[in-house]
Short mmCIF file of C-alpha atoms in Angstrom, two decimals:
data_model
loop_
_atom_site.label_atom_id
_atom_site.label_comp_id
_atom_site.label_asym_id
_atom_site.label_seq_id
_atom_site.Cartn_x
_atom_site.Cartn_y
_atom_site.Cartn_z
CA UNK A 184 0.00 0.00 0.00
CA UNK A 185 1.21 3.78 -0.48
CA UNK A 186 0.02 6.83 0.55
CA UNK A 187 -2.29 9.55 -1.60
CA UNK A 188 0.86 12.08 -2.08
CA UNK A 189 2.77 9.35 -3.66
CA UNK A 190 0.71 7.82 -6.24
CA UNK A 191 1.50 9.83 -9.35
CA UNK A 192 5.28 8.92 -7.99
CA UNK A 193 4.47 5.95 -7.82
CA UNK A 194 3.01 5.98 -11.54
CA UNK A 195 6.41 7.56 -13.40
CA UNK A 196 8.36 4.78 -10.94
CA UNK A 197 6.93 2.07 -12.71
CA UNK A 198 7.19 3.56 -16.15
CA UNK A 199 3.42 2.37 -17.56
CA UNK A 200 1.96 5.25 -18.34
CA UNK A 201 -1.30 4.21 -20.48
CA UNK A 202 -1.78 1.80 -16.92
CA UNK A 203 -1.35 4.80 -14.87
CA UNK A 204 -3.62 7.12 -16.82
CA UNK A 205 -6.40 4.66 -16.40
CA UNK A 206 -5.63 3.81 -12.74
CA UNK A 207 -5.53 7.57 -12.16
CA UNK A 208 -8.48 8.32 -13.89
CA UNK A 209 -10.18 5.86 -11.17
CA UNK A 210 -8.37 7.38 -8.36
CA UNK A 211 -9.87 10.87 -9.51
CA UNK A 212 -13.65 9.05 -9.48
CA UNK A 213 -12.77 7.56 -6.46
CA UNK A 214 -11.41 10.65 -4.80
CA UNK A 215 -14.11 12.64 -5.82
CA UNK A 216 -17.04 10.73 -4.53
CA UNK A 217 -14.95 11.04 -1.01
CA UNK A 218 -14.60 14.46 -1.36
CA UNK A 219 -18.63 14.64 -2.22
CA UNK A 220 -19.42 12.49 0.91
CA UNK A 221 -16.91 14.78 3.01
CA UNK A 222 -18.81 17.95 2.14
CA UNK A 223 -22.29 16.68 2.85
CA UNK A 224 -21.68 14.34 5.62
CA UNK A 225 -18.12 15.76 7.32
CA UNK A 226 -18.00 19.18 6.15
CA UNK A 227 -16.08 20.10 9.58
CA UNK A 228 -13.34 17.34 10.09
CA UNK A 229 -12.59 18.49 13.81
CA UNK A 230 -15.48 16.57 14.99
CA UNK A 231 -16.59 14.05 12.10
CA UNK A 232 -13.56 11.73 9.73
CA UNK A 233 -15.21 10.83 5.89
CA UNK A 234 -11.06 10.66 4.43
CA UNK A 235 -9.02 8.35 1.20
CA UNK A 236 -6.16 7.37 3.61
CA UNK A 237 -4.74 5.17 0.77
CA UNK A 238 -4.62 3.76 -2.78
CA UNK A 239 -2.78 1.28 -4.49
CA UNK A 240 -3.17 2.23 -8.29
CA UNK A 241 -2.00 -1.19 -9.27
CA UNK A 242 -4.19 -3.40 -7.99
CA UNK A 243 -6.82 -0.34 -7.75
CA UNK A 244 -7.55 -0.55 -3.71
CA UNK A 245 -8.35 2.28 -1.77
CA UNK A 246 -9.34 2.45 1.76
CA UNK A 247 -11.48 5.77 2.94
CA UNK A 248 -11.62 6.06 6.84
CA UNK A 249 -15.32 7.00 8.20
CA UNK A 250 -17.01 8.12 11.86
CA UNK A 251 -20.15 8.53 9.97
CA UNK A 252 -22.02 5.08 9.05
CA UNK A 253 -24.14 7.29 6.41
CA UNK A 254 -21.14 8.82 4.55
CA UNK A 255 -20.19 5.13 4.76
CA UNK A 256 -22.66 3.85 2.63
CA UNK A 257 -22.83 6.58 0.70
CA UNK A 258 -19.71 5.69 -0.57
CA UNK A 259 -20.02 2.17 -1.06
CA UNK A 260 -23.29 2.88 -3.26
CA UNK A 261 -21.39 5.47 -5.44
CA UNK A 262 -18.08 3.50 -6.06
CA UNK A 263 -20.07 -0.15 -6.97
CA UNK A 264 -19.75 0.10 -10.27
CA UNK A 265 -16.32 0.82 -10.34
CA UNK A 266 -13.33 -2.02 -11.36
CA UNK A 267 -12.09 -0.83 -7.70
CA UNK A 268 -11.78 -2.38 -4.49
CA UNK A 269 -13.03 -0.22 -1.36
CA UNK A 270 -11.88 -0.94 1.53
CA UNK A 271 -14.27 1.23 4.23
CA UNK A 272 -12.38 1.63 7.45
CA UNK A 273 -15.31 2.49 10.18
CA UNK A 274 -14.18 4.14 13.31
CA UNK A 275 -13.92 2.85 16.20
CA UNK A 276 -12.21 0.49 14.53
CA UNK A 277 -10.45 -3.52 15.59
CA UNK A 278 -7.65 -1.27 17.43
CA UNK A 279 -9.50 -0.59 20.79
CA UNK A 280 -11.10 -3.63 20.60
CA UNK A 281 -14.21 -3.81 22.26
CA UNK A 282 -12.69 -0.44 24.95
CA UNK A 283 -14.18 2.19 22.61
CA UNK A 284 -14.62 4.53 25.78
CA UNK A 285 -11.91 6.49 27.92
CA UNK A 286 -12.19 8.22 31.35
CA UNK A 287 -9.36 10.90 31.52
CA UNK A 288 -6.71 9.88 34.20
CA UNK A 289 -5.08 12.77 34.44
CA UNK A 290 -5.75 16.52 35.75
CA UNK A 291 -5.57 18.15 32.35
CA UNK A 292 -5.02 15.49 29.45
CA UNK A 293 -3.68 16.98 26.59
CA UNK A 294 -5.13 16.27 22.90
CA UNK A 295 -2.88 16.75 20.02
CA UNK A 296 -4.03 16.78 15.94
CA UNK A 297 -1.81 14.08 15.38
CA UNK A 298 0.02 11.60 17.15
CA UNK A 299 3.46 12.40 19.00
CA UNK A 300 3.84 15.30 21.75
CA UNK A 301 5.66 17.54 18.80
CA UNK A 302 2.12 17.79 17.28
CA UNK A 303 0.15 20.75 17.68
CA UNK A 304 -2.08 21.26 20.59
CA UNK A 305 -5.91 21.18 19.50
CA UNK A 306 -7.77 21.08 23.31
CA UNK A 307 -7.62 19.24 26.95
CA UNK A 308 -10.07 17.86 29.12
CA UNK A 309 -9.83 17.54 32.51
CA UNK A 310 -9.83 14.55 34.95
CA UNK A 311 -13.17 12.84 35.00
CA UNK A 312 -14.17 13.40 31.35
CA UNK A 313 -15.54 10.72 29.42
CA UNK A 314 -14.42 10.44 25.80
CA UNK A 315 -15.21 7.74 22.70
CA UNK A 316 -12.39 5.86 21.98
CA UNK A 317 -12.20 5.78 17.90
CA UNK A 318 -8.68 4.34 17.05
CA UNK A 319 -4.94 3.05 18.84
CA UNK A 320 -1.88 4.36 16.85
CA UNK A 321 1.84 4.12 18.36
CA UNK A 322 0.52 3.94 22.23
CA UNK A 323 -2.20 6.92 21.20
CA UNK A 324 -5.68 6.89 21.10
CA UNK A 325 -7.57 8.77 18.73
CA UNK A 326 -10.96 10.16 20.33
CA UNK A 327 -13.70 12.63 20.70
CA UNK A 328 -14.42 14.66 23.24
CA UNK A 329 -18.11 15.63 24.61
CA UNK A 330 -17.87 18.47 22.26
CA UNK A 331 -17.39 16.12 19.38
CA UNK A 332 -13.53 17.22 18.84
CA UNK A 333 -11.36 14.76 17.75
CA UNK A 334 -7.96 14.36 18.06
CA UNK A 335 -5.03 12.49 19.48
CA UNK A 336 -3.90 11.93 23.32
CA UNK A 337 -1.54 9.52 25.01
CA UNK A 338 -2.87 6.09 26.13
CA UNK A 339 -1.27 6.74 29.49
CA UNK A 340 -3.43 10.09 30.06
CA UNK A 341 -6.68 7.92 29.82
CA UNK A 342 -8.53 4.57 31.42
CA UNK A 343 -9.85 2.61 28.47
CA UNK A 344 -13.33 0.94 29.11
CA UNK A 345 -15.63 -1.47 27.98
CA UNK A 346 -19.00 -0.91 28.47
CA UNK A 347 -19.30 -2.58 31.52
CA UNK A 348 -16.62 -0.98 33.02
CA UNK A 349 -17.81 2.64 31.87
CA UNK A 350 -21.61 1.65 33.43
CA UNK A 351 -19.84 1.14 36.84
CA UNK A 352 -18.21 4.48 36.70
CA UNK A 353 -21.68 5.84 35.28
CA UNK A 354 -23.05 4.32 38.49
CA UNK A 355 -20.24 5.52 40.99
CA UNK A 356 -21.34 8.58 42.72
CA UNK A 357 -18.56 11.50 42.12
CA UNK A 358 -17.00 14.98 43.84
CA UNK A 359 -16.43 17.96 41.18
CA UNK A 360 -12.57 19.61 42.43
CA UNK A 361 -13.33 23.80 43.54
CA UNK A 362 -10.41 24.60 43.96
CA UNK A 363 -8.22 26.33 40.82
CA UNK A 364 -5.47 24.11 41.84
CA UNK A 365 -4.62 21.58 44.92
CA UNK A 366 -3.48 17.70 44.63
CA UNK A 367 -4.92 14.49 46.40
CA UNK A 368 -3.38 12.90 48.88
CA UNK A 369 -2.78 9.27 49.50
CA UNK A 370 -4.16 9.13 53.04
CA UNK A 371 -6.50 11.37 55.37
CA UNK A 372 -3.55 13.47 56.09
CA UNK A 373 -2.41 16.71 54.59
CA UNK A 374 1.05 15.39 55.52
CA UNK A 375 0.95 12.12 53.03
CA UNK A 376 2.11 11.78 50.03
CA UNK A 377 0.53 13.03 46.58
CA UNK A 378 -1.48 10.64 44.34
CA UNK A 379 -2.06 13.81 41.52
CA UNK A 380 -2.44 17.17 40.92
CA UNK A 381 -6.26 18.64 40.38
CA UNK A 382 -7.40 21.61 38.48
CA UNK A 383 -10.78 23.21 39.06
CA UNK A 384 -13.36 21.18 37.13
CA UNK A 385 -11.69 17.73 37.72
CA UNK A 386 -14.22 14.68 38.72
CA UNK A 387 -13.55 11.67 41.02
CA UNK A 388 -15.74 8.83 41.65
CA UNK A 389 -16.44 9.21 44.96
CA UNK A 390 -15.95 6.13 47.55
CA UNK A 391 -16.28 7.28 51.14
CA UNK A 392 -15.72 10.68 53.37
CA UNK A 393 -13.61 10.05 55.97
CA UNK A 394 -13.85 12.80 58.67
CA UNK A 395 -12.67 16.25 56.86
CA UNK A 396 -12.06 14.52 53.63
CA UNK A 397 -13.13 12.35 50.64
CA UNK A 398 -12.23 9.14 50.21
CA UNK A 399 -12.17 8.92 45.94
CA UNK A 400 -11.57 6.42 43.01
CA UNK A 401 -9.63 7.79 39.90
CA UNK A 402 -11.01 5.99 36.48
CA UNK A 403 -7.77 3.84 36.60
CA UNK A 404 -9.51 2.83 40.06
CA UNK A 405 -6.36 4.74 42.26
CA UNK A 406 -7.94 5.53 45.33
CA UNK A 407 -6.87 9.55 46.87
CA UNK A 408 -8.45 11.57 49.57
CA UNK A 409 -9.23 15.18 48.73
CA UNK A 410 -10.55 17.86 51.65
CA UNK A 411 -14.00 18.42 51.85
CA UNK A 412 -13.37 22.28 51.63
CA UNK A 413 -11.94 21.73 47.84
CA UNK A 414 -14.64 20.19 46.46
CA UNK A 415 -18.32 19.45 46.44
CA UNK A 416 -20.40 16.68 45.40
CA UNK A 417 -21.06 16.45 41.26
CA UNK A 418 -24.85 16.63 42.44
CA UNK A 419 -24.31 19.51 44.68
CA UNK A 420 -22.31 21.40 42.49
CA UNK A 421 -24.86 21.10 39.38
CA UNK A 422 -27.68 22.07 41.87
CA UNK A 423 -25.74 25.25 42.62
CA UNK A 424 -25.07 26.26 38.67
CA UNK A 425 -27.06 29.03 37.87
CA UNK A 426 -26.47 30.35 33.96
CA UNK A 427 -26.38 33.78 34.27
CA UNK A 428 -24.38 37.14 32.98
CA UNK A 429 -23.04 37.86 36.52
CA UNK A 430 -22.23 34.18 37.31
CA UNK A 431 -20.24 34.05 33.63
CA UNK A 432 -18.43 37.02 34.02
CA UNK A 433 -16.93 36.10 37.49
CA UNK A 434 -16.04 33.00 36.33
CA UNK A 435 -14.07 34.49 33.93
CA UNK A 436 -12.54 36.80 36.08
CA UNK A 437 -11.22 34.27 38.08
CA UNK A 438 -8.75 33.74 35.18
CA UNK A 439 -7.91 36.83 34.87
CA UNK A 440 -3.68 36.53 34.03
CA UNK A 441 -3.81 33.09 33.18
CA UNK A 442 -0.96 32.72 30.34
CA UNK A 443 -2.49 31.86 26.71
CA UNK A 444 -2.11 28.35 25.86
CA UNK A 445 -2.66 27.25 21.87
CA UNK A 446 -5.22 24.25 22.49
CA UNK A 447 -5.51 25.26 25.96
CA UNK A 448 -9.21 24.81 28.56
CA UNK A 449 -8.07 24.34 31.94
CA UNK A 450 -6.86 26.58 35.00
CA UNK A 451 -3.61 25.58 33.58
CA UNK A 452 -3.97 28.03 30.57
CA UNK A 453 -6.32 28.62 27.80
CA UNK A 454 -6.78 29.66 24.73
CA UNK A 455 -9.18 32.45 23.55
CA UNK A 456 -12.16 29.74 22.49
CA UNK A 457 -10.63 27.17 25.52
CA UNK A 458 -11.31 30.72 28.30
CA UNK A 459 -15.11 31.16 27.11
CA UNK A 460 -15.45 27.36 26.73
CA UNK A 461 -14.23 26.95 30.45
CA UNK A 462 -16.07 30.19 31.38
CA UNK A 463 -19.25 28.29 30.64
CA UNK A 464 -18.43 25.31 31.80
CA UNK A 465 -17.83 26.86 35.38
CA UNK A 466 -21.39 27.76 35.45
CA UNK A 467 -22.33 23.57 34.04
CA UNK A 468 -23.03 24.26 30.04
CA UNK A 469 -20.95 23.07 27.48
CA UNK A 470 -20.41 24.57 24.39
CA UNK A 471 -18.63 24.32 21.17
CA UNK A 472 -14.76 24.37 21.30
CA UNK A 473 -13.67 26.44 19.00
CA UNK A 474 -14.08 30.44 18.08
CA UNK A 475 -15.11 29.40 14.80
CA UNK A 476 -17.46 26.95 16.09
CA UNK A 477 -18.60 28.39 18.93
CA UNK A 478 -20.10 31.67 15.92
CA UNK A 479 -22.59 28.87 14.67
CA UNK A 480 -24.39 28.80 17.96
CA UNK A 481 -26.63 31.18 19.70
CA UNK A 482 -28.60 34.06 18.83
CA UNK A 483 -26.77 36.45 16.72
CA UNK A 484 -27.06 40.03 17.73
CA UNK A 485 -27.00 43.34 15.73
CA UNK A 486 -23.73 45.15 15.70
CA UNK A 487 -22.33 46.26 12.61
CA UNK A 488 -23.71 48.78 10.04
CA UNK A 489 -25.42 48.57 7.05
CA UNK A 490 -21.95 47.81 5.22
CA UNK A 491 -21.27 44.71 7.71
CA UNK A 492 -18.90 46.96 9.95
CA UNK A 493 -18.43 47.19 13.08
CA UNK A 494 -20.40 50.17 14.77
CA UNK A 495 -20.01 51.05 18.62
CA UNK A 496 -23.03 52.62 18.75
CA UNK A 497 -24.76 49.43 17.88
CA UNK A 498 -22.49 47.39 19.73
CA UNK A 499 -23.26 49.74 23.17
CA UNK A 500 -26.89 49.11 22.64
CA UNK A 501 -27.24 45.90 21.71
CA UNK A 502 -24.80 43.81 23.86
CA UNK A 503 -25.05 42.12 26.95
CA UNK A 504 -22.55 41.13 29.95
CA UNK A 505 -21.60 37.51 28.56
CA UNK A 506 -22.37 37.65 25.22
CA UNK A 507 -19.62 36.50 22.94
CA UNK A 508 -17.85 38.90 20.32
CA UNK A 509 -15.92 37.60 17.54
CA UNK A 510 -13.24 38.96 15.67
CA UNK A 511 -11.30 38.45 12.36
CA UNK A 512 -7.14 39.10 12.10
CA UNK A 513 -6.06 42.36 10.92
CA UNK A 514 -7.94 46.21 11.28
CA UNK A 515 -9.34 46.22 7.73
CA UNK A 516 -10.25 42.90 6.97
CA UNK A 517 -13.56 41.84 4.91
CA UNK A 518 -16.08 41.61 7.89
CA UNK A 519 -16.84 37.89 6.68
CA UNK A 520 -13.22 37.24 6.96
CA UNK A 521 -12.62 33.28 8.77
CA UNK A 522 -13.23 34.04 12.81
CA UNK A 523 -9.77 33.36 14.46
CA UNK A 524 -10.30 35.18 18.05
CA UNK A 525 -13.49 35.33 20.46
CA UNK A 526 -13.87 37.37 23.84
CA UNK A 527 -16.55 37.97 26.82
CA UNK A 528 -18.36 40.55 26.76
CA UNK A 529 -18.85 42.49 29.87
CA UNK A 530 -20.46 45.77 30.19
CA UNK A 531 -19.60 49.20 28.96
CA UNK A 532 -17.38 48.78 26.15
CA UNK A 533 -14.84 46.50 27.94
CA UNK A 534 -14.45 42.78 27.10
CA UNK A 535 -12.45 39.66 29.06
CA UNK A 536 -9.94 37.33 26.81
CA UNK A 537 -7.63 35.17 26.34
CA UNK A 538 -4.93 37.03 24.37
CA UNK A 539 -0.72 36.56 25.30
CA UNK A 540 -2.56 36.66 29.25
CA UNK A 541 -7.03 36.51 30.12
CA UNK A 542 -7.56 40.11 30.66
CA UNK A 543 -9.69 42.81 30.00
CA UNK A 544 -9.74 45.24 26.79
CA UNK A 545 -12.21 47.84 25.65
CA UNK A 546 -13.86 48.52 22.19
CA UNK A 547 -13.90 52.58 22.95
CA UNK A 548 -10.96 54.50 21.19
CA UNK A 549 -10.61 56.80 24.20
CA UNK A 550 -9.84 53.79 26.69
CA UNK A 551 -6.52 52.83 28.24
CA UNK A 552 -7.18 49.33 27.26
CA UNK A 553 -8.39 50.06 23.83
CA UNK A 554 -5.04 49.68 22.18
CA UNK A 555 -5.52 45.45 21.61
CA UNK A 556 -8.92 46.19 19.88
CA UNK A 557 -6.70 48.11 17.29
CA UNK A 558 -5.64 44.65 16.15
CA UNK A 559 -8.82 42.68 14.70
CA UNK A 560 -12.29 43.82 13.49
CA UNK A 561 -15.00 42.27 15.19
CA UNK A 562 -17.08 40.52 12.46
CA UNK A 563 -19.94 38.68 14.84
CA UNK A 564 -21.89 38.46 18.28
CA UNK A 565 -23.43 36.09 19.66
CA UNK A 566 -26.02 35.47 23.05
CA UNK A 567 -26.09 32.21 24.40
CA UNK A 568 -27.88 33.05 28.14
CA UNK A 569 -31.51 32.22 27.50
CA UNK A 570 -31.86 30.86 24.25
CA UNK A 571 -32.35 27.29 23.05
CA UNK A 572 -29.57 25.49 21.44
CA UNK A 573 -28.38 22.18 20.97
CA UNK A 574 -25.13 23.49 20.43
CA UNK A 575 -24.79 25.00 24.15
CA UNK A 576 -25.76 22.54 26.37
CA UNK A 577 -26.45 21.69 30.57
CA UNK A 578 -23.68 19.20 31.69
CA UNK A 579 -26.14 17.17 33.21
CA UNK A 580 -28.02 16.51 29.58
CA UNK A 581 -24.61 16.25 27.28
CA UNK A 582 -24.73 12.26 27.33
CA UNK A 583 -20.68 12.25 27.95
CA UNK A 584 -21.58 13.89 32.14
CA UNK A 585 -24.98 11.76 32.78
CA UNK A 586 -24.54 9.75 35.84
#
């Protein structure tokens, strides 16, 4: 087998060119009925896979990798007639076996767009998140997250399950960590040793409480005692979420010089889409993960001019403490430029963001903190307080958190 970017290589290597101008016109049908399936069923391939991993123009193989049963068949349907052999990798595929979910083990695990800690950063999740386990590649699991991302993280950051094994954690009663940051211990005692570190946001089955402290299971089934005083049961804590501006805002504020971290949504560090994602998810809604996602949800509300440019005026009016503003690189860009930034809202001009540090900026040219908004035109705004979408959802309905 070779791969796609050496085929027409591949082709000249073997010298037999009427072959390879028949083999290639196959790989172009082939390729293109991918393509079509990718568009309608996988138009966004951070959360759904329809891709032509590899062809063999000799023996006229291909193999197309899938999430999506319907793009699937789509294929198959569209390719029958061909004199080709399709090969449709599903995911989860033969690799995890019959452990296609994960439990994160770790405080923050981080999630990579392809395999190997050189890759790029795409997100975390945090301790206590459950994830679908899709594929195994080099001691790394390919998976989605409850926001439907998918990307790469290390087998060690994560406890793979079988279904039984992920109803018993389902069924285990858990502790959400309060704290921004704090460890567990490995006995009752603030003097023994550490088991992990913790980040706000982290869940742990929860076994016992033992005087001032929980007694708590990790997914891996590690057992750690945490003080009462850092953390609150999962129930108790989702009884006391209430979605509102105020709530939002604080939350955010409690981030306030947290460094910027490409790929980052934990106390840790965040990026601009990770600090509103984790904003929200203080106050138990998820929501998408990216800036560019995260537009396509809500209620969009009126702020730029007849033109499609940003007016103040508007903005001053319309806007709301936790509404979301998103912006577009450069001062004079085409106001349906490609979102690449996203901020808080927060009241009178000013907005909260994650941008070099999370702090606060303001959209009024006579500010002292105006000078970042110089940087990027704002292109979009969007409410997601009161309003119904899928897209921006209670923890306690997002099937990944139901106990």
């Amino acid at each position: 087998m070779i791969r796609i970017a050496s085929l027409f290589c591949t082709f000249l290597c073997l010298g037999n060119i009427s072959n390879a101008q028949t083999d290639s016109t196959i790989y172009k049908k082939v390729d293109q009925i991918v393509q079509d399936a990718k568009q309608q069923f996988a138009p966004d391939k951070r959360t759904k896979i329809v891709a032509l991993i590899s062809a063999n123009p000799i023996n006229n193989t291909y193999t197309v990798e899938s999430t999506i049963p319907e793009a699937s068949s789509f294929i198959k349907t569209k390719t029958a007639n061909l004199p080709a052999t399709i090969k449709i990798n599903a995911l989860p595929d033969s690799s995890v076996g019959e452990k296609i979910h994960g439990v994160v083990n770790l405080s923050v695990a981080n999630f990579r767009t392809k395999p190997g800690n050189a890759s790029e950063m795409a997100t975390q999740a945090l301790l206590g998140t459950e994830i679908d386990l899709l594929q195994k590649v080099d001691g790394e699991f390919r998976a989605r997250t409850p926001e439907g991302y998918i990307s790469y993280v290390p087998a060690s950051s994560v406890a793979a399950m079988d279904k039984n094994s992920l109803d018993k954690w389902r069924k285990m009663p858990k502790i959400i960590y309060t704290a921004e940051f704090g460890k567990s211990l490995s006995q009752a005692d603030p003097k023994s040793l550490r088991v992990s570190d913790l980040v706000y946001g982290d869940i742990l089955g929860l076994v016992a409480e033992e005087g001032n402290y929980y007694k708590v299971s990790y997914p891996d089934n590690r057992i750690a005692f945490i003080p009462k005083e850092e953390a609150l049961t999962f129930e108790n804590w989702i009884k006391s979420r209430e979605l509102t501006p105020e709530n939002v805002i604080n939350s955010a504020k409690t981030m306030m010089g947290l460094p910027y971290l490409w790929g980052g949504t934990s106390v840790k560090g965040v990026d601009c889409s990770g600090f509103t994602k984790t904003a929200y998810y203080m106050n138990g809604y998820i929501i998408p993960r990216d800036a560019s996602q995260q537009v396509l949800a809500g209620q969009a509300i009126d702020i730029l001019d007849k033109d499609g440019h940003f007016d103040p005026n508007k903005a001053l009016k319309n806007l709301k403490p936790a509404d979301l503003l998103f912006f577009a690189s450069g001062k004079n860009s085409n106001p349906n430029a490609r979102v690449t930034h996203v901020a808080l809202y927060i009241g009178n001009g000013e907005f909260i963001h994650s941008a070099g540090t999370v702090r606060i900026n303001s959209m009024l040219k006579d500010a002292s903190n105006y000078d970042d908004f110089q940087t990027r035109t704002v292109v979009a705004a969007k409410r997601y307080i009161g309003i119904q979408d899928q897209q921006v959802q209670k923890i306690q309905e997002n099937p990944y958190y139901k106990q």
